[in-house]
Amino acid sequence: MITALAMICSCHKQDLSAKEQLAQRKLELDAREEAFAERKSVLDDREKALDEREKALQQTEKSLAAKEQATMNAQTNPANAQDPAEMDVEGDTVTQQLSTRIPDPSQAVVETVEKESEILGAQNLPASGGLPTQNQLNADQLQRERQRIMNAAGISPAPQ
């Protein structure tokens, strides 16, 4: 009988330890399920955010495509073209602005010739006898050079 009592006590102890292990495993399983549920909700939130981003991107693409199409229609549609008179005025304005920035080439040639004549005129050499003076020769050379430059530039000489 003692043996039977010992066996019953032993089985009872094993039963208690098995119940404790089962309760421990249940707690671990519940914790895992809870963590899994949290992860799933985070992933669902991310998926929703990505869907919203995708929709916003599609709307942006559609609006850009519409703007591009409108631009293309405006360029090809003659009804949207500017009035020819306005285009002429714009062209004249641009031409006038450019012409004020670019110096006149004929004026530059005239200025160069005048500078050369001043330099040559400043060199006064004494005259000798009946021969033409150095100043007269320089003036003639200067006049010929001036004429040659003006002809090359396509400028008619100013009346003197």
PDB file of C-alpha atoms in Angstrom:
ATOM      1  CA  MET A   1       0.000   0.000   0.000  1.00  0.00           C
ATOM      2  CA  ILE A   2       2.745   2.344   0.599  1.00  0.00           C
ATOM      3  CA  THR A   3       3.895   1.646  -2.867  1.00  0.00           C
ATOM      4  CA  ALA A   4       0.518   2.509  -4.224  1.00  0.00           C
ATOM      5  CA  LEU A   5       0.422   5.662  -2.184  1.00  0.00           C
ATOM      6  CA  ALA A   6       3.905   6.599  -3.379  1.00  0.00           C
ATOM      7  CA  MET A   7       2.829   5.983  -6.943  1.00  0.00           C
ATOM      8  CA  ILE A   8      -0.253   8.147  -6.548  1.00  0.00           C
ATOM      9  CA  CYS A   9       1.801  10.972  -5.024  1.00  0.00           C
ATOM     10  CA  SER A  10       4.350  10.646  -7.786  1.00  0.00           C
ATOM     11  CA  CYS A  11       1.664  10.792 -10.463  1.00  0.00           C
ATOM     12  CA  HIS A  12       0.098  13.763  -8.742  1.00  0.00           C
ATOM     13  CA  LYS A  13       3.458  15.619  -8.789  1.00  0.00           C
ATOM     14  CA  GLN A  14       3.950  14.813 -12.468  1.00  0.00           C
ATOM     15  CA  ASP A  15       0.440  16.012 -13.168  1.00  0.00           C
ATOM     16  CA  LEU A  16       1.106  19.331 -11.395  1.00  0.00           C
ATOM     17  CA  SER A  17       4.378  19.911 -13.223  1.00  0.00           C
ATOM     18  CA  ALA A  18       2.680  19.074 -16.534  1.00  0.00           C
ATOM     19  CA  LYS A  19      -0.083  21.564 -15.733  1.00  0.00           C
ATOM     20  CA  GLU A  20       2.522  24.220 -14.891  1.00  0.00           C
ATOM     21  CA  GLN A  21       4.363  23.582 -18.164  1.00  0.00           C
ATOM     22  CA  LEU A  22       1.084  23.783 -20.050  1.00  0.00           C
ATOM     23  CA  ALA A  23       0.195  27.099 -18.399  1.00  0.00           C
ATOM     24  CA  GLN A  24       3.690  28.466 -19.174  1.00  0.00           C
ATOM     25  CA  ARG A  25       3.409  27.425 -22.817  1.00  0.00           C
ATOM     26  CA  LYS A  26      -0.041  29.006 -23.005  1.00  0.00           C
ATOM     27  CA  LEU A  27       1.343  32.302 -21.716  1.00  0.00           C
ATOM     28  CA  GLU A  28       4.207  32.215 -24.260  1.00  0.00           C
ATOM     29  CA  LEU A  29       1.772  31.427 -27.061  1.00  0.00           C
ATOM     30  CA  ASP A  30      -0.512  34.303 -26.041  1.00  0.00           C
ATOM     31  CA  ALA A  31       2.468  36.706 -25.988  1.00  0.00           C
ATOM     32  CA  ARG A  32       3.513  35.545 -29.460  1.00  0.00           C
ATOM     33  CA  GLU A  33      -0.012  35.992 -30.800  1.00  0.00           C
ATOM     34  CA  GLU A  34      -0.164  39.483 -29.321  1.00  0.00           C
ATOM     35  CA  ALA A  35       3.184  40.455 -30.919  1.00  0.00           C
ATOM     36  CA  PHE A  36       2.016  38.990 -34.214  1.00  0.00           C
ATOM     37  CA  ALA A  37      -1.209  41.023 -34.058  1.00  0.00           C
ATOM     38  CA  GLU A  38       0.824  44.202 -33.375  1.00  0.00           C
ATOM     39  CA  ARG A  39       3.134  43.523 -36.314  1.00  0.00           C
ATOM     40  CA  LYS A  40       0.149  42.865 -38.545  1.00  0.00           C
ATOM     41  CA  SER A  41      -1.479  46.161 -37.616  1.00  0.00           C
ATOM     42  CA  VAL A  42       1.793  48.057 -38.284  1.00  0.00           C
ATOM     43  CA  LEU A  43       2.073  46.367 -41.677  1.00  0.00           C
ATOM     44  CA  ASP A  44      -1.562  47.222 -42.463  1.00  0.00           C
ATOM     45  CA  ASP A  45      -0.890  50.874 -41.609  1.00  0.00           C
ATOM     46  CA  ARG A  46       2.168  50.904 -43.874  1.00  0.00           C
ATOM     47  CA  GLU A  47       0.174  49.342 -46.684  1.00  0.00           C
ATOM     48  CA  LYS A  48      -2.511  52.023 -46.322  1.00  0.00           C
ATOM     49  CA  ALA A  49       0.129  54.776 -46.386  1.00  0.00           C
ATOM     50  CA  LEU A  50       1.667  53.284 -49.538  1.00  0.00           C
ATOM     51  CA  ASP A  51      -1.761  53.092 -51.188  1.00  0.00           C
ATOM     52  CA  GLU A  52      -2.358  56.761 -50.377  1.00  0.00           C
ATOM     53  CA  ARG A  53       1.031  57.717 -51.793  1.00  0.00           C
ATOM     54  CA  GLU A  54       0.325  55.739 -54.944  1.00  0.00           C
ATOM     55  CA  LYS A  55      -3.020  57.497 -55.402  1.00  0.00           C
ATOM     56  CA  ALA A  56      -1.407  60.907 -54.870  1.00  0.00           C
ATOM     57  CA  LEU A  57       1.282  60.047 -57.404  1.00  0.00           C
ATOM     58  CA  GLN A  58      -1.321  58.953 -59.951  1.00  0.00           C
ATOM     59  CA  GLN A  59      -3.239  62.208 -59.457  1.00  0.00           C
ATOM     60  CA  THR A  60      -0.039  64.216 -59.908  1.00  0.00           C
ATOM     61  CA  GLU A  61       0.777  62.290 -63.088  1.00  0.00           C
ATOM     62  CA  LYS A  62      -2.731  62.927 -64.417  1.00  0.00           C
ATOM     63  CA  SER A  63      -2.544  66.647 -63.695  1.00  0.00           C
ATOM     64  CA  LEU A  64       0.907  66.901 -65.328  1.00  0.00           C
ATOM     65  CA  ALA A  65      -0.348  65.010 -68.354  1.00  0.00           C
ATOM     66  CA  ALA A  66      -3.330  67.352 -68.595  1.00  0.00           C
ATOM     67  CA  LYS A  67      -1.087  70.415 -68.363  1.00  0.00           C
ATOM     68  CA  GLU A  68       1.254  68.989 -70.989  1.00  0.00           C
ATOM     69  CA  GLN A  69      -1.670  68.224 -73.269  1.00  0.00           C
ATOM     70  CA  ALA A  70      -3.008  71.752 -72.817  1.00  0.00           C
ATOM     71  CA  THR A  71       0.426  73.164 -73.661  1.00  0.00           C
ATOM     72  CA  MET A  72       0.659  70.985 -76.758  1.00  0.00           C
ATOM     73  CA  ASN A  73      -2.843  72.070 -77.832  1.00  0.00           C
ATOM     74  CA  ALA A  74      -1.957  75.720 -77.297  1.00  0.00           C
ATOM     75  CA  GLN A  75       1.151  75.370 -79.447  1.00  0.00           C
ATOM     76  CA  THR A  76      -0.634  73.590 -82.293  1.00  0.00           C
ATOM     77  CA  ASN A  77      -3.946  75.471 -82.138  1.00  0.00           C
ATOM     78  CA  PRO A  78      -3.784  78.617 -84.301  1.00  0.00           C
ATOM     79  CA  ALA A  79      -6.706  80.162 -82.390  1.00  0.00           C
ATOM     80  CA  ASN A  80      -4.405  80.558 -79.377  1.00  0.00           C
ATOM     81  CA  ALA A  81      -1.616  82.153 -81.414  1.00  0.00           C
ATOM     82  CA  GLN A  82      -0.678  85.769 -80.744  1.00  0.00           C
ATOM     83  CA  ASP A  83      -1.950  88.593 -82.863  1.00  0.00           C
ATOM     84  CA  PRO A  84       0.512  89.326 -85.730  1.00  0.00           C
ATOM     85  CA  ALA A  85       0.586  92.993 -84.740  1.00  0.00           C
ATOM     86  CA  GLU A  86       1.635  92.045 -81.217  1.00  0.00           C
ATOM     87  CA  MET A  87       4.329  89.773 -82.610  1.00  0.00           C
ATOM     88  CA  ASP A  88       5.644  92.635 -84.787  1.00  0.00           C
ATOM     89  CA  VAL A  89       5.748  94.988 -81.823  1.00  0.00           C
ATOM     90  CA  GLU A  90       7.579  92.348 -79.778  1.00  0.00           C
ATOM     91  CA  GLY A  91      10.068  91.797 -82.606  1.00  0.00           C
ATOM     92  CA  ASP A  92      10.675  95.536 -82.954  1.00  0.00           C
ATOM     93  CA  THR A  93      11.232  95.859 -79.217  1.00  0.00           C
ATOM     94  CA  VAL A  94      13.778  93.035 -79.206  1.00  0.00           C
ATOM     95  CA  THR A  95      15.542  94.463 -82.256  1.00  0.00           C
ATOM     96  CA  GLN A  96      15.689  97.903 -80.665  1.00  0.00           C
ATOM     97  CA  GLN A  97      17.092  96.483 -77.438  1.00  0.00           C
ATOM     98  CA  LEU A  98      19.750  94.556 -79.323  1.00  0.00           C
ATOM     99  CA  SER A  99      20.700  97.497 -81.518  1.00  0.00           C
ATOM    100  CA  THR A 100      21.341  99.706 -78.485  1.00  0.00           C
ATOM    101  CA  ARG A 101      23.737  97.118 -77.108  1.00  0.00           C
ATOM    102  CA  ILE A 102      25.747  96.560 -80.304  1.00  0.00           C
ATOM    103  CA  PRO A 103      27.945  99.488 -81.390  1.00  0.00           C
ATOM    104  CA  ASP A 104      27.682 100.727 -84.970  1.00  0.00           C
ATOM    105  CA  PRO A 105      30.655  99.292 -86.955  1.00  0.00           C
ATOM    106  CA  SER A 106      30.893 102.385 -89.200  1.00  0.00           C
ATOM    107  CA  GLN A 107      31.229 104.599 -86.124  1.00  0.00           C
ATOM    108  CA  ALA A 108      34.012 102.352 -84.812  1.00  0.00           C
ATOM    109  CA  VAL A 109      35.876 102.670 -88.153  1.00  0.00           C
ATOM    110  CA  VAL A 110      35.514 106.448 -88.155  1.00  0.00           C
ATOM    111  CA  GLU A 111      36.796 106.674 -84.582  1.00  0.00           C
ATOM    112  CA  THR A 112      39.804 104.502 -85.450  1.00  0.00           C
ATOM    113  CA  VAL A 113      40.658 106.676 -88.461  1.00  0.00           C
ATOM    114  CA  GLU A 114      40.316 109.857 -86.391  1.00  0.00           C
ATOM    115  CA  LYS A 115      42.645 108.487 -83.722  1.00  0.00           C
ATOM    116  CA  GLU A 116      45.210 107.609 -86.373  1.00  0.00           C
ATOM    117  CA  SER A 117      44.976 111.096 -87.890  1.00  0.00           C
ATOM    118  CA  GLU A 118      45.503 112.674 -84.462  1.00  0.00           C
ATOM    119  CA  ILE A 119      48.604 110.553 -83.922  1.00  0.00           C
ATOM    120  CA  LEU A 120      50.004 111.367 -87.341  1.00  0.00           C
ATOM    121  CA  GLY A 121      49.057 115.058 -86.993  1.00  0.00           C
ATOM    122  CA  ALA A 122      50.919 115.271 -83.716  1.00  0.00           C
ATOM    123  CA  GLN A 123      54.183 114.390 -85.479  1.00  0.00           C
ATOM    124  CA  ASN A 124      55.242 117.785 -86.894  1.00  0.00           C
ATOM    125  CA  LEU A 125      58.474 117.513 -88.853  1.00  0.00           C
ATOM    126  CA  PRO A 126      60.242 120.591 -90.361  1.00  0.00           C
ATOM    127  CA  ALA A 127      59.615 121.289 -94.082  1.00  0.00           C
ATOM    128  CA  SER A 128      62.468 121.374 -96.614  1.00  0.00           C
ATOM    129  CA  GLY A 129      62.521 123.590 -99.745  1.00  0.00           C
ATOM    130  CA  GLY A 130      59.969 122.976-102.503  1.00  0.00           C
ATOM    131  CA  LEU A 131      59.305 119.369-101.558  1.00  0.00           C
ATOM    132  CA  PRO A 132      56.009 118.570 -99.866  1.00  0.00           C
ATOM    133  CA  THR A 133      56.287 118.516 -96.110  1.00  0.00           C
ATOM    134  CA  GLN A 134      56.103 115.360 -94.055  1.00  0.00           C
ATOM    135  CA  ASN A 135      52.773 116.554 -92.619  1.00  0.00           C
ATOM    136  CA  GLN A 136      51.326 116.860 -96.125  1.00  0.00           C
ATOM    137  CA  LEU A 137      52.519 113.357 -97.053  1.00  0.00           C
ATOM    138  CA  ASN A 138      51.093 111.966 -93.814  1.00  0.00           C
ATOM    139  CA  ALA A 139      47.779 113.756 -94.413  1.00  0.00           C
ATOM    140  CA  ASP A 140      47.568 112.299 -97.948  1.00  0.00           C
ATOM    141  CA  GLN A 141      48.394 108.829 -96.688  1.00  0.00           C
ATOM    142  CA  LEU A 142      45.892 109.231 -93.923  1.00  0.00           C
ATOM    143  CA  GLN A 143      43.204 110.335 -96.381  1.00  0.00           C
ATOM    144  CA  ARG A 144      43.893 107.318 -98.639  1.00  0.00           C
ATOM    145  CA  GLU A 145      43.869 104.930 -95.685  1.00  0.00           C
ATOM    146  CA  ARG A 146      40.637 106.445 -94.409  1.00  0.00           C
ATOM    147  CA  GLN A 147      39.048 106.045 -97.854  1.00  0.00           C
ATOM    148  CA  ARG A 148      40.230 102.423 -98.104  1.00  0.00           C
ATOM    149  CA  ILE A 149      38.780 101.531 -94.664  1.00  0.00           C
ATOM    150  CA  MET A 150      35.470 103.239 -95.381  1.00  0.00           C
ATOM    151  CA  ASN A 151      35.165 101.488 -98.727  1.00  0.00           C
ATOM    152  CA  ALA A 152      35.881  98.128 -97.087  1.00  0.00           C
ATOM    153  CA  ALA A 153      33.225  98.825 -94.453  1.00  0.00           C
ATOM    154  CA  GLY A 154      30.744  99.950 -97.104  1.00  0.00           C
ATOM    155  CA  ILE A 155      30.446 103.499 -95.737  1.00  0.00           C
ATOM    156  CA  SER A 156      30.208 106.525 -97.964  1.00  0.00           C
ATOM    157  CA  PRO A 157      32.481 109.366 -96.849  1.00  0.00           C
ATOM    158  CA  ALA A 158      30.865 112.285 -95.085  1.00  0.00           C
ATOM    159  CA  PRO A 159      30.870 115.578 -97.040  1.00  0.00           C
ATOM    160  CA  GLN A 160      33.678 117.905 -95.918  1.00  0.00           C
TER     161      GLN A 160
END
